[in-house]
Amino acid sequence: MPCLRLLVATVPMTGHMRPMAALVQALCARGHEVAWQAGRNFESLVRASGAGFLPMAADTDWDDADLEAAFPALRGRRGLARIRAHLDALFIEPAPRQWRALQAACDDFHPDALLADQAHLGAALLHETRGLPWATLGVSALGLPSEDTAPFGSALPPARGAAGRRLNRLLNALVLRGLFAGTNAAWRRAREAAGLPAGRQMYFEVASPQLYLQPTVPGFEYPRRALPPQVHFIGPLWPRDAAPAAGQPAWWADVEAARRLGRPVVLVTQGTLATRVSDLIAPALRALAVEDVLVVATADPAAVAAALGGAVPHNARLAPFVPYGALLPLLSAVVTNGGYGGVQQALAHGLPLVVAGGSEEKPEIAARVAWSGAGVDLRTGRPSARAVREAVRRVLVEPGFKARAGALAVEMARYDAAGLGARLVERLATTRAGVAGALPGVG
């Protein structure tokens, strides 16, 4: 394989950066030269992957630790209104400026292909204006419209039979073309700003027509009879902990002891977005305080104590960071708000889930967990303590959840996500044509 020059672009969000880092690391290890345009907060992650760092323009960069501070339009919005504001402000509005920055990078770097996360819409504009081969890396549940699935964002299960497909066609028209008409119009304005015809493309249709990498397995995603040929399931994708034992909290021996004694260990986490501890971590700790389990929560202990209005429960262990590579094999279940990467990691270890997804696209991820049989969808981002307690009891006691999570873990173990993704990108860059069909030796 000749050395390729690959340009990578991501929006400055942790959940988009980390899976891309695993793929970039594999591409660099295979001898390719990679230039990665990313947010300044992620320079160390980019350089650790082996790529050269290209800072994003300041007007397309932000701090994902507090999105509402960076984007005041998100404040006070929930449900569909927040999803629309999120798409418009974070992804569509910056696209023309991203496109101009990518043009400049191409003039300097002369790449063979472009690899971008699904939210970086400047990549779509660059592909159309320059004809550069373009690969998309999905970072969440597959949202491409289909008559076999309800509109993305509705969190409805997939269709059953011809009647279900007819209903989905109607719902897709009403929701994706109706309720999201303003979002679609914003995308068309972004296209015009890049000198392209506005067209009639919907926002949810924006994806590379050549290669789309979906970092999960078919067993976790809704079945589609007409899956676009450029979509490839590659398995869960995340950077492995360099030293899984590093950074263990002082109470780590309690976790290991609980495991030896057969006492369930339950992780409670809210990931990198929607991190108010009062939404999920506080009610989960209240719920599990009366259960014979050890609870590990990834949160600031002071913030949790404030949210609880007093002492942290005796069976809870808190830390802002826990090395997942070391923790996951010791767990019995995970309570989460539904971040895509965290859900995939838990399932790769055969862990049943309780999901409280209420913001961004998290309800869709929670719905897929329930559909797959690997966990319980609480159908809210702010569950009651009682709802969490009952759900945790179910996933710990009812064998079906553990069995389905275990089956997904077996399916995921068949995939070398970073290696497969890198090979697919190589094929795109060398042939400059769409990548349809499995690679030799890949199921």
Tab-separated table of C-alpha atoms in Angstrom:
chain	number	residue	atom	x	y	z
A	1	MET	CA	0.000	0.000	0.000
A	2	PRO	CA	1.505	3.380	-1.000
A	3	CYS	CA	1.729	6.141	1.565
A	4	LEU	CA	-1.444	8.227	1.389
A	5	ARG	CA	-1.987	11.826	2.415
A	6	LEU	CA	-5.241	12.036	4.375
A	7	LEU	CA	-7.012	15.149	5.621
A	8	VAL	CA	-9.182	14.622	8.703
A	9	ALA	CA	-11.789	17.056	10.043
A	10	THR	CA	-13.932	16.891	13.179
A	11	VAL	CA	-16.161	19.228	15.127
A	12	PRO	CA	-14.694	20.042	18.572
A	13	MET	CA	-16.673	17.555	20.649
A	14	THR	CA	-15.198	14.773	22.771
A	15	GLY	CA	-17.686	12.175	21.558
A	16	HIS	CA	-16.653	12.901	17.967
A	17	MET	CA	-12.924	13.202	18.605
A	18	ARG	CA	-12.275	9.993	20.535
A	19	PRO	CA	-13.570	7.464	17.984
A	20	MET	CA	-11.824	9.375	15.210
A	21	ALA	CA	-8.579	9.222	17.203
A	22	ALA	CA	-8.692	5.424	17.184
A	23	LEU	CA	-9.146	5.375	13.407
A	24	VAL	CA	-6.452	7.987	12.802
A	25	GLN	CA	-4.039	6.065	15.012
A	26	ALA	CA	-4.574	2.977	12.848
A	27	LEU	CA	-4.057	4.968	9.634
A	28	CYS	CA	-0.822	6.475	10.934
A	29	ALA	CA	0.405	3.053	12.083
A	30	ARG	CA	-0.136	1.817	8.523
A	31	GLY	CA	2.327	4.434	7.263
A	32	HIS	CA	0.003	7.156	6.028
A	33	GLU	CA	0.503	10.901	6.536
A	34	VAL	CA	-2.462	12.451	8.280
A	35	ALA	CA	-3.255	16.129	8.863
A	36	TRP	CA	-6.123	16.612	11.305
A	37	GLN	CA	-8.059	19.876	11.548
A	38	ALA	CA	-9.573	20.006	15.036
A	39	GLY	CA	-10.319	22.207	18.036
A	40	ARG	CA	-7.467	23.611	20.084
A	41	ASN	CA	-8.629	21.796	23.227
A	42	PHE	CA	-7.886	18.511	21.461
A	43	GLU	CA	-4.369	19.211	20.190
A	44	SER	CA	-2.787	16.667	22.529
A	45	LEU	CA	-5.242	13.948	21.445
A	46	VAL	CA	-4.534	14.677	17.777
A	47	ARG	CA	-0.756	14.557	18.217
A	48	ALA	CA	-0.950	11.388	20.336
A	49	SER	CA	-2.742	9.680	17.439
A	50	GLY	CA	0.260	10.354	15.200
A	51	ALA	CA	-1.419	13.016	13.061
A	52	GLY	CA	-0.257	16.528	12.389
A	53	PHE	CA	-2.413	19.141	14.105
A	54	LEU	CA	-4.203	21.852	12.114
A	55	PRO	CA	-6.070	24.253	14.418
A	56	MET	CA	-9.639	25.071	13.471
A	57	ALA	CA	-10.508	28.675	12.791
A	58	ALA	CA	-11.602	30.390	15.990
A	59	ASP	CA	-15.099	31.032	14.636
A	60	THR	CA	-15.731	27.292	14.214
A	61	ASP	CA	-14.118	26.187	17.493
A	62	TRP	CA	-15.826	25.965	20.882
A	63	ASP	CA	-15.563	24.313	24.296
A	64	ASP	CA	-17.879	21.320	24.523
A	65	ALA	CA	-17.637	21.319	28.322
A	66	ASP	CA	-20.411	23.957	28.390
A	67	LEU	CA	-22.351	24.042	25.139
A	68	GLU	CA	-24.992	26.417	26.478
A	69	ALA	CA	-22.314	29.002	27.216
A	70	ALA	CA	-20.931	28.596	23.703
A	71	PHE	CA	-24.393	28.541	22.105
A	72	PRO	CA	-26.956	30.571	24.084
A	73	ALA	CA	-29.674	29.480	21.622
A	74	LEU	CA	-29.666	26.095	23.387
A	75	ARG	CA	-30.616	27.524	26.773
A	76	GLY	CA	-34.038	26.545	28.035
A	77	ARG	CA	-34.744	24.315	25.039
A	78	ARG	CA	-35.682	20.683	25.362
A	79	GLY	CA	-36.993	17.938	23.173
A	80	LEU	CA	-37.436	18.654	19.471
A	81	ALA	CA	-36.751	22.379	19.902
A	82	ARG	CA	-33.341	21.637	21.396
A	83	ILE	CA	-32.487	19.130	18.664
A	84	ARG	CA	-33.280	21.718	15.989
A	85	ALA	CA	-31.292	24.430	17.761
A	86	HIS	CA	-28.402	21.995	18.244
A	87	LEU	CA	-28.277	21.045	14.568
A	88	ASP	CA	-28.589	24.612	13.333
A	89	ALA	CA	-26.063	26.236	15.681
A	90	LEU	CA	-23.400	23.544	16.059
A	91	PHE	CA	-23.385	21.821	12.696
A	92	ILE	CA	-25.077	23.782	9.900
A	93	GLU	CA	-24.241	27.420	10.614
A	94	PRO	CA	-20.437	26.801	10.794
A	95	ALA	CA	-20.376	24.689	7.598
A	96	PRO	CA	-19.408	27.430	5.082
A	97	ARG	CA	-16.563	28.575	7.333
A	98	GLN	CA	-15.413	24.988	7.825
A	99	TRP	CA	-15.457	24.596	4.044
A	100	ARG	CA	-13.192	27.602	3.537
A	101	ALA	CA	-10.732	26.284	6.151
A	102	LEU	CA	-10.670	22.878	4.465
A	103	GLN	CA	-10.010	24.497	1.096
A	104	ALA	CA	-6.964	26.222	2.544
A	105	ALA	CA	-5.782	22.952	4.099
A	106	CYS	CA	-6.145	21.193	0.749
A	107	ASP	CA	-4.087	23.865	-0.999
A	108	ASP	CA	-1.268	23.342	1.513
A	109	PHE	CA	-1.483	19.587	2.111
A	110	HIS	CA	-2.772	18.175	-1.225
A	111	PRO	CA	-4.615	15.197	0.323
A	112	ASP	CA	-5.644	12.014	-1.460
A	113	ALA	CA	-8.893	11.805	0.511
A	114	LEU	CA	-10.904	13.502	3.235
A	115	LEU	CA	-12.181	11.772	6.391
A	116	ALA	CA	-14.663	13.644	8.594
A	117	ASP	CA	-17.118	12.926	11.375
A	118	GLN	CA	-20.785	12.962	10.420
A	119	ALA	CA	-21.411	16.407	11.940
A	120	HIS	CA	-18.648	18.213	10.028
A	121	LEU	CA	-20.742	19.507	7.127
A	122	GLY	CA	-17.901	21.550	5.687
A	123	ALA	CA	-16.613	18.190	4.436
A	124	ALA	CA	-19.791	17.673	2.393
A	125	LEU	CA	-19.336	21.082	0.776
A	126	LEU	CA	-15.673	20.388	0.019
A	127	HIS	CA	-16.466	17.057	-1.622
A	128	GLU	CA	-18.950	18.701	-3.973
A	129	THR	CA	-16.797	21.683	-4.851
A	130	ARG	CA	-13.452	19.888	-5.184
A	131	GLY	CA	-14.382	16.295	-5.941
A	132	LEU	CA	-12.055	15.010	-3.214
A	133	PRO	CA	-12.863	11.429	-2.125
A	134	TRP	CA	-14.781	11.693	1.146
A	135	ALA	CA	-15.389	9.232	3.971
A	136	THR	CA	-17.841	9.882	6.806
A	137	LEU	CA	-17.359	8.433	10.285
A	138	GLY	CA	-20.634	8.031	12.151
A	139	VAL	CA	-20.501	8.955	15.817
A	140	SER	CA	-24.045	8.058	16.843
A	141	ALA	CA	-26.981	5.868	15.884
A	142	LEU	CA	-27.498	5.602	12.136
A	143	GLY	CA	-29.850	8.418	11.160
A	144	LEU	CA	-30.079	8.081	7.384
A	145	PRO	CA	-33.789	8.191	6.384
A	146	SER	CA	-35.453	4.910	5.477
A	147	GLU	CA	-38.995	3.642	5.146
A	148	ASP	CA	-37.956	0.832	7.488
A	149	THR	CA	-37.296	3.296	10.308
A	150	ALA	CA	-39.262	6.085	11.909
A	151	PRO	CA	-37.870	9.637	11.635
A	152	PHE	CA	-34.578	10.051	13.467
A	153	GLY	CA	-35.264	11.850	16.730
A	154	SER	CA	-38.674	10.238	17.270
A	155	ALA	CA	-37.151	7.268	19.166
A	156	LEU	CA	-39.831	5.001	17.694
A	157	PRO	CA	-39.071	1.337	16.956
A	158	PRO	CA	-38.533	0.097	13.389
A	159	ALA	CA	-41.408	-0.749	11.077
A	160	ARG	CA	-43.258	-4.056	11.073
A	161	GLY	CA	-44.560	-5.124	7.706
A	162	ALA	CA	-45.999	-3.108	4.828
A	163	ALA	CA	-48.328	-1.122	7.101
A	164	GLY	CA	-45.408	-0.022	9.241
A	165	ARG	CA	-43.444	1.088	6.189
A	166	ARG	CA	-46.399	3.114	4.944
A	167	LEU	CA	-46.647	4.805	8.336
A	168	ASN	CA	-42.925	5.549	8.318
A	169	ARG	CA	-43.134	7.160	4.878
A	170	LEU	CA	-45.826	9.454	6.238
A	171	LEU	CA	-43.934	10.204	9.455
A	172	ASN	CA	-40.705	10.895	7.581
A	173	ALA	CA	-42.507	13.399	5.375
A	174	LEU	CA	-44.196	15.087	8.332
A	175	VAL	CA	-41.161	15.206	10.625
A	176	LEU	CA	-38.048	15.363	8.449
A	177	ARG	CA	-39.570	17.615	5.776
A	178	GLY	CA	-42.159	19.374	7.942
A	179	LEU	CA	-41.000	19.899	11.521
A	180	PHE	CA	-37.386	20.144	10.338
A	181	ALA	CA	-38.194	22.411	7.388
A	182	GLY	CA	-36.239	25.264	8.978
A	183	THR	CA	-33.213	23.021	9.491
A	184	ASN	CA	-33.373	21.869	5.873
A	185	ALA	CA	-33.630	25.481	4.715
A	186	ALA	CA	-30.586	26.395	6.814
A	187	TRP	CA	-28.604	23.614	5.141
A	188	ARG	CA	-29.606	24.833	1.700
A	189	ARG	CA	-28.442	28.336	2.606
A	190	ALA	CA	-25.109	26.846	3.684
A	191	ARG	CA	-24.817	25.171	0.293
A	192	GLU	CA	-25.497	28.458	-1.483
A	193	ALA	CA	-22.805	30.135	0.621
A	194	ALA	CA	-20.345	27.624	-0.872
A	195	GLY	CA	-21.495	28.444	-4.393
A	196	LEU	CA	-23.558	25.267	-4.751
A	197	PRO	CA	-27.185	25.021	-5.890
A	198	ALA	CA	-29.543	24.886	-2.921
A	199	GLY	CA	-31.167	21.687	-4.170
A	200	ARG	CA	-33.791	19.832	-2.168
A	201	GLN	CA	-31.553	17.706	0.051
A	202	MET	CA	-32.657	17.314	3.662
A	203	TYR	CA	-30.180	17.755	6.495
A	204	PHE	CA	-30.636	14.099	7.522
A	205	GLU	CA	-29.579	12.949	4.060
A	206	VAL	CA	-26.127	14.559	4.302
A	207	ALA	CA	-23.536	11.776	4.264
A	208	SER	CA	-20.744	10.677	2.004
A	209	PRO	CA	-22.079	8.831	-1.048
A	210	GLN	CA	-18.723	7.016	-1.232
A	211	LEU	CA	-17.972	5.622	2.248
A	212	TYR	CA	-19.848	5.784	5.548
A	213	LEU	CA	-18.249	4.020	8.531
A	214	GLN	CA	-20.739	3.073	11.262
A	215	PRO	CA	-18.918	2.130	14.498
A	216	THR	CA	-21.200	-0.589	15.769
A	217	VAL	CA	-22.485	-3.993	14.636
A	218	PRO	CA	-25.647	-4.875	12.704
A	219	GLY	CA	-27.167	-6.431	15.830
A	220	PHE	CA	-27.402	-3.023	17.506
A	221	GLU	CA	-28.866	-1.111	14.564
A	222	TYR	CA	-32.378	-1.225	13.148
A	223	PRO	CA	-32.563	-3.495	10.076
A	224	ARG	CA	-32.998	-1.778	6.703
A	225	ARG	CA	-33.891	-3.675	3.572
A	226	ALA	CA	-32.205	-1.021	1.434
A	227	LEU	CA	-29.112	-0.047	3.415
A	228	PRO	CA	-27.050	2.343	1.248
A	229	PRO	CA	-24.150	0.360	-0.248
A	230	GLN	CA	-21.486	2.753	1.063
A	231	VAL	CA	-22.510	2.099	4.705
A	232	HIS	CA	-20.156	-0.328	6.464
A	233	PHE	CA	-20.528	-1.574	10.018
A	234	ILE	CA	-17.015	-1.737	11.458
A	235	GLY	CA	-17.634	-2.541	15.131
A	236	PRO	CA	-17.135	-0.310	18.193
A	237	LEU	CA	-14.390	2.252	17.782
A	238	TRP	CA	-12.640	3.957	20.659
A	239	PRO	CA	-9.039	4.591	21.709
A	240	ARG	CA	-7.837	1.917	24.104
A	241	ASP	CA	-6.426	3.021	27.451
A	242	ALA	CA	-2.649	3.135	27.087
A	243	ALA	CA	-2.266	1.901	30.665
A	244	PRO	CA	-5.589	0.592	32.040
A	245	ALA	CA	-4.292	0.494	35.613
A	246	ALA	CA	-3.178	4.130	35.560
A	247	GLY	CA	-5.215	6.722	37.393
A	248	GLN	CA	-7.080	4.319	39.656
A	249	PRO	CA	-8.832	6.100	42.549
A	250	ALA	CA	-7.910	5.357	46.143
A	251	TRP	CA	-11.066	3.257	46.592
A	252	TRP	CA	-10.259	0.905	43.696
A	253	ALA	CA	-9.637	-2.026	46.044
A	254	ASP	CA	-13.322	-1.831	47.074
A	255	VAL	CA	-14.353	-2.552	43.482
A	256	GLU	CA	-12.001	-5.499	43.196
A	257	ALA	CA	-13.192	-6.878	46.537
A	258	ALA	CA	-16.842	-6.602	45.518
A	259	ARG	CA	-16.068	-8.482	42.334
A	260	ARG	CA	-14.311	-11.280	44.222
A	261	LEU	CA	-17.258	-11.616	46.603
A	262	GLY	CA	-19.843	-11.676	43.803
A	263	ARG	CA	-21.400	-8.382	44.843
A	264	PRO	CA	-22.756	-6.470	41.808
A	265	VAL	CA	-20.816	-3.380	40.787
A	266	VAL	CA	-22.872	-0.793	38.887
A	267	LEU	CA	-21.443	2.160	36.984
A	268	VAL	CA	-23.440	5.393	36.772
A	269	THR	CA	-22.217	7.868	34.173
A	270	GLN	CA	-23.437	10.871	32.210
A	271	GLY	CA	-20.654	10.955	29.641
A	272	THR	CA	-19.394	14.216	28.146
A	273	LEU	CA	-22.679	16.024	27.348
A	274	ALA	CA	-25.765	16.668	29.499
A	275	THR	CA	-23.659	16.394	32.641
A	276	ARG	CA	-25.835	17.994	35.349
A	277	VAL	CA	-25.471	15.475	38.162
A	278	SER	CA	-28.991	16.243	39.361
A	279	ASP	CA	-30.415	14.693	36.159
A	280	LEU	CA	-29.225	11.102	36.548
A	281	ILE	CA	-26.309	10.566	38.921
A	282	ALA	CA	-28.029	11.984	42.014
A	283	PRO	CA	-31.311	10.046	41.601
A	284	ALA	CA	-29.364	6.885	40.722
A	285	LEU	CA	-27.280	7.127	43.893
A	286	ARG	CA	-30.434	7.654	45.951
A	287	ALA	CA	-32.066	4.702	44.217
A	288	LEU	CA	-29.183	2.302	44.767
A	289	ALA	CA	-28.308	3.390	48.313
A	290	VAL	CA	-30.684	0.712	49.654
A	291	GLU	CA	-29.482	-2.032	47.301
A	292	ASP	CA	-26.758	-4.595	47.960
A	293	VAL	CA	-24.533	-3.237	45.187
A	294	LEU	CA	-21.385	-1.152	44.971
A	295	VAL	CA	-21.946	1.970	42.856
A	296	VAL	CA	-19.197	3.717	40.900
A	297	ALA	CA	-20.125	7.175	39.596
A	298	THR	CA	-18.003	9.290	37.293
A	299	ALA	CA	-18.613	12.750	38.696
A	300	ASP	CA	-17.078	15.385	40.919
A	301	PRO	CA	-17.725	14.295	44.534
A	302	ALA	CA	-18.407	17.849	45.695
A	303	ALA	CA	-20.994	18.402	42.961
A	304	VAL	CA	-22.722	15.139	43.818
A	305	ALA	CA	-22.823	15.937	47.541
A	306	ALA	CA	-24.346	19.328	46.735
A	307	ALA	CA	-26.976	17.767	44.482
A	308	LEU	CA	-27.854	15.214	47.144
A	309	GLY	CA	-28.022	17.886	49.827
A	310	GLY	CA	-25.838	15.891	52.169
A	311	ALA	CA	-23.576	12.904	52.428
A	312	VAL	CA	-22.908	10.556	49.564
A	313	PRO	CA	-24.422	7.056	50.141
A	314	HIS	CA	-22.118	4.584	51.892
A	315	ASN	CA	-22.107	2.185	48.931
A	316	ALA	CA	-21.087	4.822	46.351
A	317	ARG	CA	-17.558	5.527	45.116
A	318	LEU	CA	-16.989	8.734	43.145
A	319	ALA	CA	-14.282	10.144	40.914
A	320	PRO	CA	-14.329	12.597	37.990
A	321	PHE	CA	-12.361	10.076	35.930
A	322	VAL	CA	-12.154	6.292	36.105
A	323	PRO	CA	-10.045	4.190	33.699
A	324	TYR	CA	-12.765	2.390	31.748
A	325	GLY	CA	-10.376	-0.207	30.370
A	326	ALA	CA	-9.789	-1.489	33.903
A	327	LEU	CA	-13.298	-0.860	35.257
A	328	LEU	CA	-15.567	-2.386	32.626
A	329	PRO	CA	-14.468	-6.018	33.151
A	330	LEU	CA	-15.382	-5.656	36.850
A	331	LEU	CA	-18.929	-4.356	36.310
A	332	SER	CA	-22.323	-6.046	36.417
A	333	ALA	CA	-24.384	-3.290	34.763
A	334	VAL	CA	-24.203	0.314	33.567
A	335	VAL	CA	-26.605	3.211	34.155
A	336	THR	CA	-26.023	5.918	31.558
A	337	ASN	CA	-27.634	8.856	29.810
A	338	GLY	CA	-26.943	7.195	26.487
A	339	GLY	CA	-23.739	8.546	24.992
A	340	TYR	CA	-23.048	6.432	21.909
A	341	GLY	CA	-19.421	5.576	22.610
A	342	GLY	CA	-20.063	4.622	26.221
A	343	VAL	CA	-22.991	2.406	25.254
A	344	GLN	CA	-20.861	0.607	22.668
A	345	GLN	CA	-18.052	0.048	25.190
A	346	ALA	CA	-20.466	-1.378	27.748
A	347	LEU	CA	-22.021	-3.751	25.222
A	348	ALA	CA	-18.598	-4.861	24.012
A	349	HIS	CA	-18.080	-6.135	27.570
A	350	GLY	CA	-21.489	-7.844	27.651
A	351	LEU	CA	-22.933	-5.403	30.214
A	352	PRO	CA	-26.696	-4.809	30.376
A	353	LEU	CA	-27.738	-1.170	30.409
A	354	VAL	CA	-30.231	1.189	31.999
A	355	VAL	CA	-30.467	4.271	29.787
A	356	ALA	CA	-31.928	7.661	30.677
A	357	GLY	CA	-31.522	9.572	27.422
A	358	GLY	CA	-33.275	12.921	27.192
A	359	SER	CA	-31.095	15.291	25.159
A	360	GLU	CA	-29.413	15.459	21.773
A	361	GLU	CA	-29.894	12.128	19.985
A	362	LYS	CA	-29.688	10.064	23.181
A	363	PRO	CA	-33.361	8.942	23.093
A	364	GLU	CA	-32.573	7.194	19.792
A	365	ILE	CA	-29.643	5.352	21.367
A	366	ALA	CA	-31.747	4.398	24.390
A	367	ALA	CA	-34.456	3.079	22.060
A	368	ARG	CA	-31.925	0.864	20.274
A	369	VAL	CA	-30.730	-0.540	23.592
A	370	ALA	CA	-34.301	-1.530	24.436
A	371	TRP	CA	-34.981	-2.858	20.914
A	372	SER	CA	-31.847	-5.013	21.022
A	373	GLY	CA	-32.972	-6.495	24.347
A	374	ALA	CA	-29.721	-5.481	26.067
A	375	GLY	CA	-31.238	-3.053	28.542
A	376	VAL	CA	-34.038	-0.814	29.753
A	377	ASP	CA	-34.974	2.546	28.236
A	378	LEU	CA	-36.271	4.868	30.970
A	379	ARG	CA	-37.620	7.215	28.247
A	380	THR	CA	-36.532	10.354	30.077
A	381	GLY	CA	-33.310	12.152	30.866
A	382	ARG	CA	-34.470	12.937	34.402
A	383	PRO	CA	-35.711	9.681	35.894
A	384	SER	CA	-37.042	9.214	39.385
A	385	ALA	CA	-35.047	7.244	41.913
A	386	ARG	CA	-37.771	4.600	41.908
A	387	ALA	CA	-37.587	4.154	38.131
A	388	VAL	CA	-33.823	3.726	38.258
A	389	ARG	CA	-34.006	1.245	41.142
A	390	GLU	CA	-36.595	-0.937	39.422
A	391	ALA	CA	-34.690	-0.906	36.131
A	392	VAL	CA	-31.377	-1.830	37.762
A	393	ARG	CA	-33.042	-4.671	39.619
A	394	ARG	CA	-34.431	-5.957	36.318
A	395	VAL	CA	-31.148	-5.948	34.394
A	396	LEU	CA	-29.333	-7.611	37.299
A	397	VAL	CA	-31.940	-10.319	37.895
A	398	GLU	CA	-33.684	-11.059	34.593
A	399	PRO	CA	-31.304	-13.216	32.522
A	400	GLY	CA	-32.518	-12.021	29.126
A	401	PHE	CA	-30.750	-8.670	29.385
A	402	LYS	CA	-27.386	-10.213	30.202
A	403	ALA	CA	-27.862	-12.790	27.455
A	404	ARG	CA	-28.604	-10.183	24.780
A	405	ALA	CA	-25.736	-7.951	25.904
A	406	GLY	CA	-23.475	-11.001	25.806
A	407	ALA	CA	-24.608	-11.876	22.288
A	408	LEU	CA	-23.780	-8.360	21.126
A	409	ALA	CA	-20.373	-8.632	22.797
A	410	VAL	CA	-19.685	-11.825	20.829
A	411	GLU	CA	-20.748	-10.094	17.609
A	412	MET	CA	-18.580	-7.062	18.375
A	413	ALA	CA	-15.555	-9.242	19.124
A	414	ARG	CA	-15.549	-10.371	15.480
A	415	TYR	CA	-14.637	-6.858	14.311
A	416	ASP	CA	-11.311	-5.045	14.323
A	417	ALA	CA	-12.914	-1.627	14.006
A	418	ALA	CA	-9.805	0.512	13.577
A	419	GLY	CA	-8.151	-1.916	11.177
A	420	LEU	CA	-11.273	-2.426	9.077
A	421	GLY	CA	-12.015	1.287	8.977
A	422	ALA	CA	-8.459	2.056	7.901
A	423	ARG	CA	-8.588	-0.508	5.096
A	424	LEU	CA	-11.862	0.935	3.808
A	425	VAL	CA	-10.430	4.469	3.818
A	426	GLU	CA	-7.376	3.180	1.948
A	427	ARG	CA	-9.568	1.606	-0.714
A	428	LEU	CA	-11.495	4.850	-1.151
A	429	ALA	CA	-8.333	6.938	-1.433
A	430	THR	CA	-6.641	4.624	-3.922
A	431	THR	CA	-9.645	3.952	-6.162
A	432	ARG	CA	-11.292	7.386	-5.739
A	433	ALA	CA	-14.621	5.585	-6.080
A	434	GLY	CA	-17.406	4.561	-3.759
A	435	VAL	CA	-16.723	1.612	-1.458
A	436	ALA	CA	-19.600	-0.863	-1.680
A	437	GLY	CA	-19.512	-4.423	-0.434
A	438	ALA	CA	-17.382	-6.107	2.185
A	439	LEU	CA	-13.621	-6.261	2.005
A	440	PRO	CA	-12.098	-9.696	1.332
A	441	GLY	CA	-12.137	-11.722	4.526
A	442	VAL	CA	-14.714	-9.458	6.192
A	443	GLY	CA	-18.197	-10.825	6.818
